[in-house]
Amino acid sequence: MTAPSPVPADQTAPVALAPAWADLAGQQAAVEQLSRAAAADRPTHAWLFTGPPGSGRSNAARAFAQALQCEVEDPERRGCGSCHACLTVAAGTHADVKVLATENVTYKIDEVRDLIALAQDRPTSGRWRIFIMEDADRMTERATNVLLKAIEEPPERTVWMLCAPSPADVLVTIRSRCRQVGLRIPAVRAVADLLVERDGLDPDLALFAARASQSHVGMARRLARDEGSRSRRESVVHLPLRVKATSDAVAMAKELVEVTQQEAASSAEVRNAEERRNLLRSLGLAEDEKVPAKLRHHVKRLEDAQTARNKRAVHDTLDRAMIDLTGLFRDVLALQLGTDAELVNEHLRDELASYARAASPERTVERIDAVSTARRRLAGNVPPLLALEAMATSFLPDRILDRRPPDHP
């Protein structure tokens, strides 16, 4: 599924933002809804934040938690960003705000049970006991049923915040008991302005990153700050332009797998090493010291968790590459149809214009469909190389594809 087109920023009137909401680029409607709720004496006890990847679901939940716990007495100014409660929520150290995120394919049922047990406690210092569950769509049906009981009969002064791509990704029994907050893909300019104002980045680089990320705030920040990420993305979007024969398509699929594995490895390497050092330190061991047999299960548990996380990172990075390829072919289609739409890959306009002249719009739509099919297959655990080879053959020049027999796959 391709990301929806950004909504122009001028379709909604700007609102004055408390500091807690400053990172929610282009989300004025959601900010107004959450600000009103934070000012109420008793906000709804369960919330469902939905929106495409990069829209800021988790950021919105954290900002809402800041506003709910804010120590400012004036309800209209909650989310000040400077009181002790706001600062500790933002830092992830507030005693009454618990964030649950999984780096596995699904949540373990024990993780959800532990969270529900904590929910029975009264707030220790804040107004509310708040639980934020990122990627709530990764809950199994069993885990969802365990959570349902807690949401149906919530303890006093407990607020649940679930995050998912869409309401349909959460069981109807859960979403029917939650107040929904829908986030949208922000405008490119809104993301670029956020990177300039928040991170002090060069305006031109920020605008490039906002376009290339298709308004995914987190990815835009990474592209703008990491030259290696920009280089790997450029490798991905240039791959289809180089496919001239079947052998090129096979080589492209292999290279795409390798590029995404390198991207995932570069993201995980430093974090994995730091986690291992911290674990050994907590066990009273030097970094180069042999781990005694009685302590090896601690290291093994960490290694298993890192392996699961690395596997998911490869899948997520590969899926991001599919989104980049979809954006590329949408640019080609826009050029073929003569629209005035701003291109995701504006810096490649000349190359894409040449590519567009050598293909038909119908074939470009087929290629977009081929990328979508590859994403579904990857989500269904089809071996990556197999799924990508099938996709890459659709990138062959029209003159070759038109010579194939009608029943050729």
Tab-separated table of C-alpha atoms in Angstrom:
chain	number	residue	atom	x	y	z
A	1	MET	CA	0.000	0.000	0.000
A	2	THR	CA	1.441	3.372	-0.938
A	3	ALA	CA	1.465	6.297	1.429
A	4	PRO	CA	-1.247	8.898	0.814
A	5	SER	CA	-0.242	12.167	-0.785
A	6	PRO	CA	0.650	14.922	1.676
A	7	VAL	CA	-2.116	17.374	2.467
A	8	PRO	CA	-1.074	20.944	1.610
A	9	ALA	CA	-0.182	22.844	4.735
A	10	ASP	CA	-2.399	25.793	3.833
A	11	GLN	CA	-5.611	23.776	4.161
A	12	THR	CA	-5.668	24.203	7.919
A	13	ALA	CA	-5.190	27.335	9.933
A	14	PRO	CA	-2.123	27.305	12.194
A	15	VAL	CA	-2.638	27.053	15.922
A	16	ALA	CA	-0.488	28.302	18.760
A	17	LEU	CA	1.385	25.282	20.066
A	18	ALA	CA	2.527	24.607	23.607
A	19	PRO	CA	6.135	23.330	23.548
A	20	ALA	CA	5.036	19.705	24.067
A	21	TRP	CA	3.330	19.704	20.663
A	22	ALA	CA	6.169	21.332	18.729
A	23	ASP	CA	7.396	18.099	17.073
A	24	LEU	CA	3.996	17.257	15.568
A	25	ALA	CA	4.563	18.819	12.162
A	26	GLY	CA	1.377	19.486	10.206
A	27	GLN	CA	-0.962	17.898	12.781
A	28	GLN	CA	-2.999	20.932	13.849
A	29	ALA	CA	-6.340	19.089	14.051
A	30	ALA	CA	-4.909	16.331	16.268
A	31	VAL	CA	-3.127	18.869	18.473
A	32	GLU	CA	-6.349	20.809	19.032
A	33	GLN	CA	-8.238	17.608	19.910
A	34	LEU	CA	-5.572	16.461	22.376
A	35	SER	CA	-5.124	19.920	23.901
A	36	ARG	CA	-8.823	20.083	24.714
A	37	ALA	CA	-8.684	16.622	26.269
A	38	ALA	CA	-5.621	17.509	28.365
A	39	ALA	CA	-7.464	20.545	29.729
A	40	ALA	CA	-10.433	18.430	30.868
A	41	ASP	CA	-10.761	17.211	34.445
A	42	ARG	CA	-11.264	13.603	33.366
A	43	PRO	CA	-10.017	12.705	29.888
A	44	THR	CA	-11.125	9.534	28.127
A	45	HIS	CA	-9.401	6.508	29.651
A	46	ALA	CA	-8.355	4.838	26.370
A	47	TRP	CA	-6.992	6.363	23.141
A	48	LEU	CA	-6.071	4.961	19.747
A	49	PHE	CA	-3.540	6.958	17.713
A	50	THR	CA	-3.560	5.992	14.032
A	51	GLY	CA	-1.761	7.254	10.962
A	52	PRO	CA	0.702	6.168	8.255
A	53	PRO	CA	4.339	5.435	9.164
A	54	GLY	CA	6.145	8.679	9.849
A	55	SER	CA	3.030	10.638	10.768
A	56	GLY	CA	4.118	10.789	14.425
A	57	ARG	CA	1.752	8.434	16.270
A	58	SER	CA	4.171	7.736	19.119
A	59	ASN	CA	5.266	11.377	19.308
A	60	ALA	CA	1.619	12.447	19.599
A	61	ALA	CA	1.025	9.949	22.424
A	62	ARG	CA	4.118	11.134	24.301
A	63	ALA	CA	3.164	14.789	23.832
A	64	PHE	CA	-0.321	14.020	25.146
A	65	ALA	CA	1.236	12.270	28.150
A	66	GLN	CA	3.317	15.405	28.797
A	67	ALA	CA	0.219	17.601	28.674
A	68	LEU	CA	-1.708	15.285	31.021
A	69	GLN	CA	1.098	15.221	33.587
A	70	CYS	CA	2.116	18.878	33.206
A	71	GLU	CA	2.355	20.737	36.511
A	72	VAL	CA	1.038	24.030	35.112
A	73	GLU	CA	-2.273	24.896	36.745
A	74	ASP	CA	-3.724	26.749	33.731
A	75	PRO	CA	-5.433	24.017	31.621
A	76	GLU	CA	-4.846	26.019	28.439
A	77	ARG	CA	-1.064	25.975	28.931
A	78	ARG	CA	-0.528	22.307	29.755
A	79	GLY	CA	2.383	20.793	27.932
A	80	CYS	CA	4.704	23.644	28.923
A	81	GLY	CA	7.789	21.540	28.196
A	82	SER	CA	9.772	23.033	31.084
A	83	CYS	CA	8.260	21.712	34.335
A	84	HIS	CA	9.660	18.599	36.005
A	85	ALA	CA	6.797	16.392	34.777
A	86	CYS	CA	7.145	17.501	31.146
A	87	LEU	CA	10.905	17.039	31.188
A	88	THR	CA	10.775	13.553	32.715
A	89	VAL	CA	8.025	12.368	30.348
A	90	ALA	CA	10.069	13.622	27.393
A	91	ALA	CA	13.169	11.864	28.757
A	92	GLY	CA	11.266	8.611	29.363
A	93	THR	CA	11.945	8.648	33.093
A	94	HIS	CA	8.578	9.707	34.541
A	95	ALA	CA	7.499	7.189	37.178
A	96	ASP	CA	3.853	7.219	36.050
A	97	VAL	CA	4.356	7.009	32.268
A	98	LYS	CA	5.226	3.579	30.925
A	99	VAL	CA	6.057	3.053	27.237
A	100	LEU	CA	5.894	-0.466	25.814
A	101	ALA	CA	7.531	-1.099	22.441
A	102	THR	CA	8.450	-4.441	20.906
A	103	GLU	CA	11.382	-5.141	18.647
A	104	ASN	CA	9.998	-8.564	17.782
A	105	VAL	CA	7.400	-9.425	15.170
A	106	THR	CA	4.648	-9.570	17.833
A	107	TYR	CA	4.192	-8.682	21.488
A	108	LYS	CA	4.657	-11.502	23.946
A	109	ILE	CA	1.568	-12.130	26.049
A	110	ASP	CA	3.682	-11.875	29.216
A	111	GLU	CA	4.668	-8.303	28.247
A	112	VAL	CA	1.003	-7.321	28.103
A	113	ARG	CA	0.217	-9.081	31.386
A	114	ASP	CA	3.067	-7.253	33.122
A	115	LEU	CA	1.720	-3.955	31.841
A	116	ILE	CA	-1.782	-4.709	33.117
A	117	ALA	CA	-0.399	-5.610	36.547
A	118	LEU	CA	1.366	-2.237	36.711
A	119	ALA	CA	-1.872	-0.490	35.697
A	120	GLN	CA	-3.457	-1.480	39.013
A	121	ASP	CA	-1.127	0.848	40.908
A	122	ARG	CA	-2.168	4.410	41.671
A	123	PRO	CA	-0.054	7.295	40.336
A	124	THR	CA	2.987	7.958	42.517
A	125	SER	CA	3.656	11.576	41.580
A	126	GLY	CA	1.624	12.550	38.524
A	127	ARG	CA	-2.048	13.162	37.884
A	128	TRP	CA	-2.439	9.948	35.894
A	129	ARG	CA	-0.973	6.503	35.423
A	130	ILE	CA	-0.292	6.438	31.658
A	131	PHE	CA	0.552	3.463	29.448
A	132	ILE	CA	1.685	3.979	25.855
A	133	MET	CA	1.755	0.899	23.628
A	134	GLU	CA	3.597	1.485	20.378
A	135	ASP	CA	2.830	-0.802	17.415
A	136	ALA	CA	-0.387	-2.072	18.997
A	137	ASP	CA	-1.089	-3.798	15.671
A	138	ARG	CA	1.659	-6.282	16.603
A	139	MET	CA	-0.434	-7.779	19.399
A	140	THR	CA	-1.612	-11.336	18.871
A	141	GLU	CA	-5.307	-12.102	19.406
A	142	ARG	CA	-4.521	-13.678	22.781
A	143	ALA	CA	-2.576	-10.608	23.912
A	144	THR	CA	-5.386	-8.353	22.691
A	145	ASN	CA	-7.974	-10.280	24.700
A	146	VAL	CA	-5.825	-9.906	27.823
A	147	LEU	CA	-5.612	-6.136	27.269
A	148	LEU	CA	-9.335	-5.857	26.521
A	149	LYS	CA	-10.291	-6.653	30.113
A	150	ALA	CA	-8.078	-3.861	31.438
A	151	ILE	CA	-9.540	-1.333	28.991
A	152	GLU	CA	-13.120	-2.422	29.703
A	153	GLU	CA	-12.657	-1.986	33.462
A	154	PRO	CA	-9.843	0.564	33.833
A	155	PRO	CA	-8.453	1.389	37.268
A	156	GLU	CA	-9.131	4.916	38.451
A	157	ARG	CA	-6.774	7.554	37.020
A	158	THR	CA	-5.287	5.196	34.423
A	159	VAL	CA	-5.008	6.225	30.754
A	160	TRP	CA	-4.174	3.814	27.918
A	161	MET	CA	-2.688	5.051	24.629
A	162	LEU	CA	-2.388	2.581	21.734
A	163	CYS	CA	-0.620	3.344	18.452
A	164	ALA	CA	-1.312	1.588	15.131
A	165	PRO	CA	-1.206	2.398	11.390
A	166	SER	CA	-5.011	2.310	11.024
A	167	PRO	CA	-8.108	1.480	13.103
A	168	ALA	CA	-8.523	-1.721	11.070
A	169	ASP	CA	-5.168	-2.977	12.418
A	170	VAL	CA	-6.666	-3.269	15.918
A	171	LEU	CA	-9.453	-5.660	16.849
A	172	VAL	CA	-12.879	-4.037	16.804
A	173	THR	CA	-13.409	-4.907	20.478
A	174	ILE	CA	-10.419	-2.696	21.346
A	175	ARG	CA	-11.009	0.225	19.003
A	176	SER	CA	-14.689	0.470	19.951
A	177	ARG	CA	-13.578	1.271	23.507
A	178	CYS	CA	-10.983	3.866	22.509
A	179	ARG	CA	-11.250	7.473	21.458
A	180	GLN	CA	-9.505	7.759	18.109
A	181	VAL	CA	-6.939	10.340	17.005
A	182	GLY	CA	-6.166	10.276	13.300
A	183	LEU	CA	-2.819	11.647	12.123
A	184	ARG	CA	-2.000	12.428	8.510
A	185	ILE	CA	1.125	12.613	6.402
A	186	PRO	CA	2.411	16.150	6.986
A	187	ALA	CA	3.304	18.485	4.129
A	188	VAL	CA	6.893	18.354	2.901
A	189	ARG	CA	7.469	21.987	3.817
A	190	ALA	CA	6.188	21.409	7.380
A	191	VAL	CA	8.687	18.564	7.880
A	192	ALA	CA	11.536	20.616	6.398
A	193	ASP	CA	10.718	23.558	8.665
A	194	LEU	CA	10.684	21.241	11.693
A	195	LEU	CA	14.168	19.904	10.827
A	196	VAL	CA	15.505	23.427	10.437
A	197	GLU	CA	13.940	24.796	13.627
A	198	ARG	CA	14.415	21.754	15.883
A	199	ASP	CA	17.712	20.322	14.620
A	200	GLY	CA	19.366	23.382	13.076
A	201	LEU	CA	19.819	21.678	9.705
A	202	ASP	CA	20.596	23.387	6.422
A	203	PRO	CA	17.281	24.395	4.748
A	204	ASP	CA	18.152	22.873	1.360
A	205	LEU	CA	19.263	19.592	2.915
A	206	ALA	CA	16.173	19.553	5.145
A	207	LEU	CA	13.900	20.070	2.126
A	208	PHE	CA	15.631	17.273	0.200
A	209	ALA	CA	15.295	14.908	3.169
A	210	ALA	CA	11.630	15.789	3.678
A	211	ARG	CA	10.866	15.055	0.008
A	212	ALA	CA	12.969	11.893	-0.182
A	213	SER	CA	11.422	10.472	3.007
A	214	GLN	CA	7.909	11.231	1.683
A	215	SER	CA	7.294	13.313	4.824
A	216	HIS	CA	8.324	10.576	7.261
A	217	VAL	CA	9.673	12.775	10.061
A	218	GLY	CA	12.029	10.217	11.614
A	219	MET	CA	13.415	9.063	8.266
A	220	ALA	CA	13.818	12.663	7.089
A	221	ARG	CA	15.917	13.452	10.139
A	222	ARG	CA	18.105	10.421	9.550
A	223	LEU	CA	18.597	11.203	5.849
A	224	ALA	CA	19.500	14.787	6.659
A	225	ARG	CA	22.032	13.859	9.348
A	226	ASP	CA	23.553	10.641	7.982
A	227	GLU	CA	25.421	10.772	4.688
A	228	GLY	CA	25.608	6.967	4.609
A	229	SER	CA	21.811	6.704	4.703
A	230	ARG	CA	21.523	9.190	1.842
A	231	SER	CA	24.061	7.229	-0.185
A	232	ARG	CA	22.268	3.901	0.378
A	233	ARG	CA	18.918	5.447	-0.573
A	234	GLU	CA	20.402	6.809	-3.791
A	235	SER	CA	21.646	3.305	-4.605
A	236	VAL	CA	18.117	1.933	-4.153
A	237	VAL	CA	16.302	4.487	-6.331
A	238	HIS	CA	18.856	4.191	-9.127
A	239	LEU	CA	18.511	0.394	-9.376
A	240	PRO	CA	15.413	0.287	-11.664
A	241	LEU	CA	16.983	2.833	-13.995
A	242	ARG	CA	19.842	0.416	-14.694
A	243	VAL	CA	17.745	-2.635	-15.591
A	244	LYS	CA	18.218	-3.369	-19.302
A	245	ALA	CA	18.114	-7.185	-19.395
A	246	THR	CA	16.945	-10.140	-17.277
A	247	SER	CA	20.455	-10.553	-15.858
A	248	ASP	CA	20.299	-6.932	-14.677
A	249	ALA	CA	16.986	-7.634	-12.933
A	250	VAL	CA	18.457	-10.608	-11.061
A	251	ALA	CA	21.536	-8.582	-10.111
A	252	MET	CA	19.306	-5.703	-8.967
A	253	ALA	CA	17.338	-7.964	-6.632
A	254	LYS	CA	20.553	-9.271	-5.087
A	255	GLU	CA	21.989	-5.781	-4.694
A	256	LEU	CA	18.787	-4.498	-3.110
A	257	VAL	CA	18.887	-7.241	-0.481
A	258	GLU	CA	22.543	-6.468	0.223
A	259	VAL	CA	21.993	-2.706	0.467
A	260	THR	CA	19.121	-3.106	2.941
A	261	GLN	CA	21.106	-5.598	5.010
A	262	GLN	CA	23.979	-3.096	5.190
A	263	GLU	CA	21.566	-0.346	6.212
A	264	ALA	CA	20.050	-2.499	8.975
A	265	ALA	CA	23.495	-3.640	10.142
A	266	SER	CA	24.813	-0.076	10.331
A	267	SER	CA	21.834	0.889	12.479
A	268	ALA	CA	22.225	-2.093	14.813
A	269	GLU	CA	25.999	-2.385	15.171
A	270	VAL	CA	26.644	0.459	17.593
A	271	ARG	CA	23.510	-0.249	19.639
A	272	ASN	CA	24.252	-3.977	19.955
A	273	ALA	CA	27.814	-3.353	21.078
A	274	GLU	CA	26.696	-0.778	23.659
A	275	GLU	CA	24.045	-3.148	25.036
A	276	ARG	CA	26.628	-5.921	25.396
A	277	ARG	CA	29.068	-3.604	27.191
A	278	ASN	CA	26.338	-2.451	29.580
A	279	LEU	CA	25.285	-6.027	30.298
A	280	LEU	CA	28.846	-7.187	31.007
A	281	ARG	CA	29.386	-4.159	33.235
A	282	SER	CA	26.214	-4.946	35.189
A	283	LEU	CA	27.477	-8.513	35.635
A	284	GLY	CA	30.809	-7.242	36.984
A	285	LEU	CA	32.793	-8.341	33.911
A	286	ALA	CA	35.327	-6.547	31.737
A	287	GLU	CA	34.522	-6.254	28.030
A	288	ASP	CA	37.217	-8.759	26.981
A	289	GLU	CA	36.721	-11.093	29.962
A	290	LYS	CA	35.416	-14.622	29.416
A	291	VAL	CA	31.817	-15.023	30.588
A	292	PRO	CA	31.494	-17.679	33.330
A	293	ALA	CA	29.127	-20.574	32.576
A	294	LYS	CA	26.659	-19.528	35.291
A	295	LEU	CA	26.234	-16.087	33.669
A	296	ARG	CA	26.074	-17.154	30.029
A	297	HIS	CA	22.283	-17.354	29.993
A	298	HIS	CA	22.170	-13.562	30.487
A	299	VAL	CA	24.358	-13.015	27.424
A	300	LYS	CA	22.417	-15.622	25.448
A	301	ARG	CA	19.124	-13.863	26.248
A	302	LEU	CA	20.552	-10.558	25.034
A	303	GLU	CA	21.926	-12.133	21.847
A	304	ASP	CA	18.566	-13.780	21.090
A	305	ALA	CA	16.774	-10.445	21.552
A	306	GLN	CA	19.296	-8.700	19.308
A	307	THR	CA	18.949	-11.384	16.630
A	308	ALA	CA	15.160	-10.965	16.624
A	309	ARG	CA	15.530	-7.184	16.484
A	310	ASN	CA	18.075	-7.385	13.655
A	311	LYS	CA	15.730	-9.617	11.661
A	312	ARG	CA	12.912	-7.127	12.055
A	313	ALA	CA	15.301	-4.265	11.169
A	314	VAL	CA	16.170	-5.962	7.869
A	315	HIS	CA	12.464	-6.424	7.100
A	316	ASP	CA	11.643	-2.821	8.016
A	317	THR	CA	14.569	-1.467	5.988
A	318	LEU	CA	13.566	-3.573	3.000
A	319	ASP	CA	9.998	-2.321	3.314
A	320	ARG	CA	11.326	1.239	3.394
A	321	ALA	CA	13.213	0.521	0.165
A	322	MET	CA	9.928	-0.633	-1.384
A	323	ILE	CA	8.356	2.679	-0.395
A	324	ASP	CA	11.263	4.523	-2.020
A	325	LEU	CA	10.761	2.523	-5.242
A	326	THR	CA	7.042	3.248	-5.182
A	327	GLY	CA	7.846	6.943	-4.862
A	328	LEU	CA	10.211	6.679	-7.813
A	329	PHE	CA	7.569	5.185	-10.109
A	330	ARG	CA	4.946	7.649	-8.900
A	331	ASP	CA	7.354	10.377	-10.031
A	332	VAL	CA	7.679	8.670	-13.415
A	333	LEU	CA	3.899	8.450	-13.726
A	334	ALA	CA	3.499	12.129	-12.814
A	335	LEU	CA	5.939	13.073	-15.587
A	336	GLN	CA	4.185	10.805	-18.102
A	337	LEU	CA	0.797	12.315	-17.308
A	338	GLY	CA	2.152	15.851	-17.382
A	339	THR	CA	0.993	16.801	-13.872
A	340	ASP	CA	2.497	19.681	-11.957
A	341	ALA	CA	2.959	17.575	-8.815
A	342	GLU	CA	6.186	18.046	-6.891
A	343	LEU	CA	8.411	14.991	-7.341
A	344	VAL	CA	9.640	12.919	-4.421
A	345	ASN	CA	12.958	12.625	-6.261
A	346	GLU	CA	13.127	16.158	-7.599
A	347	HIS	CA	16.915	15.953	-7.816
A	348	LEU	CA	16.549	13.142	-10.397
A	349	ARG	CA	14.039	14.961	-12.613
A	350	ASP	CA	16.154	14.807	-15.791
A	351	GLU	CA	16.939	11.086	-15.426
A	352	LEU	CA	13.317	10.278	-14.610
A	353	ALA	CA	12.062	12.322	-17.562
A	354	SER	CA	14.266	10.260	-19.889
A	355	TYR	CA	13.055	7.025	-18.266
A	356	ALA	CA	9.424	8.173	-18.526
A	357	ARG	CA	9.714	8.796	-22.294
A	358	ALA	CA	10.839	5.200	-22.842
A	359	ALA	CA	7.819	3.658	-21.078
A	360	SER	CA	4.048	3.879	-21.141
A	361	PRO	CA	1.916	5.071	-18.197
A	362	GLU	CA	0.173	1.663	-18.190
A	363	ARG	CA	3.509	-0.083	-17.739
A	364	THR	CA	4.455	2.299	-14.926
A	365	VAL	CA	1.234	1.430	-13.091
A	366	GLU	CA	2.124	-2.270	-13.512
A	367	ARG	CA	5.503	-1.592	-11.939
A	368	ILE	CA	3.910	0.165	-8.976
A	369	ASP	CA	1.645	-2.873	-8.574
A	370	ALA	CA	4.697	-5.164	-8.759
A	371	VAL	CA	6.336	-3.279	-5.880
A	372	SER	CA	3.116	-3.552	-3.835
A	373	THR	CA	2.987	-7.293	-4.541
A	374	ALA	CA	6.602	-7.664	-3.389
A	375	ARG	CA	5.752	-5.855	-0.135
A	376	ARG	CA	2.865	-8.263	0.527
A	377	ARG	CA	5.068	-11.251	-0.194
A	378	LEU	CA	7.798	-9.991	2.112
A	379	ALA	CA	5.212	-9.457	4.851
A	380	GLY	CA	4.152	-13.078	4.276
A	381	ASN	CA	7.738	-14.285	4.893
A	382	VAL	CA	8.535	-15.109	1.259
A	383	PRO	CA	12.360	-15.263	0.929
A	384	PRO	CA	13.458	-11.692	0.092
A	385	LEU	CA	15.580	-12.595	-2.927
A	386	LEU	CA	12.734	-14.587	-4.494
A	387	ALA	CA	10.185	-11.793	-3.953
A	388	LEU	CA	12.533	-9.124	-5.296
A	389	GLU	CA	13.570	-11.080	-8.380
A	390	ALA	CA	9.914	-11.412	-9.371
A	391	MET	CA	9.468	-7.668	-8.831
A	392	ALA	CA	12.640	-6.695	-10.686
A	393	THR	CA	11.634	-8.507	-13.889
A	394	SER	CA	8.745	-6.035	-14.213
A	395	PHE	CA	11.356	-3.264	-14.507
A	396	LEU	CA	12.648	-4.617	-17.826
A	397	PRO	CA	12.310	-2.170	-20.753
A	398	ASP	CA	8.961	-2.213	-22.549
A	399	ARG	CA	10.581	-3.481	-25.750
A	400	ILE	CA	11.635	-6.666	-23.937
A	401	LEU	CA	8.420	-7.143	-21.969
A	402	ASP	CA	6.306	-6.712	-25.117
A	403	ARG	CA	8.134	-9.604	-26.810
A	404	ARG	CA	7.279	-12.061	-24.041
A	405	PRO	CA	4.586	-14.715	-24.600
A	406	PRO	CA	1.162	-13.738	-23.136
A	407	ASP	CA	1.364	-16.441	-20.452
A	408	HIS	CA	4.879	-15.489	-19.298
A	409	PRO	CA	4.945	-14.677	-15.560
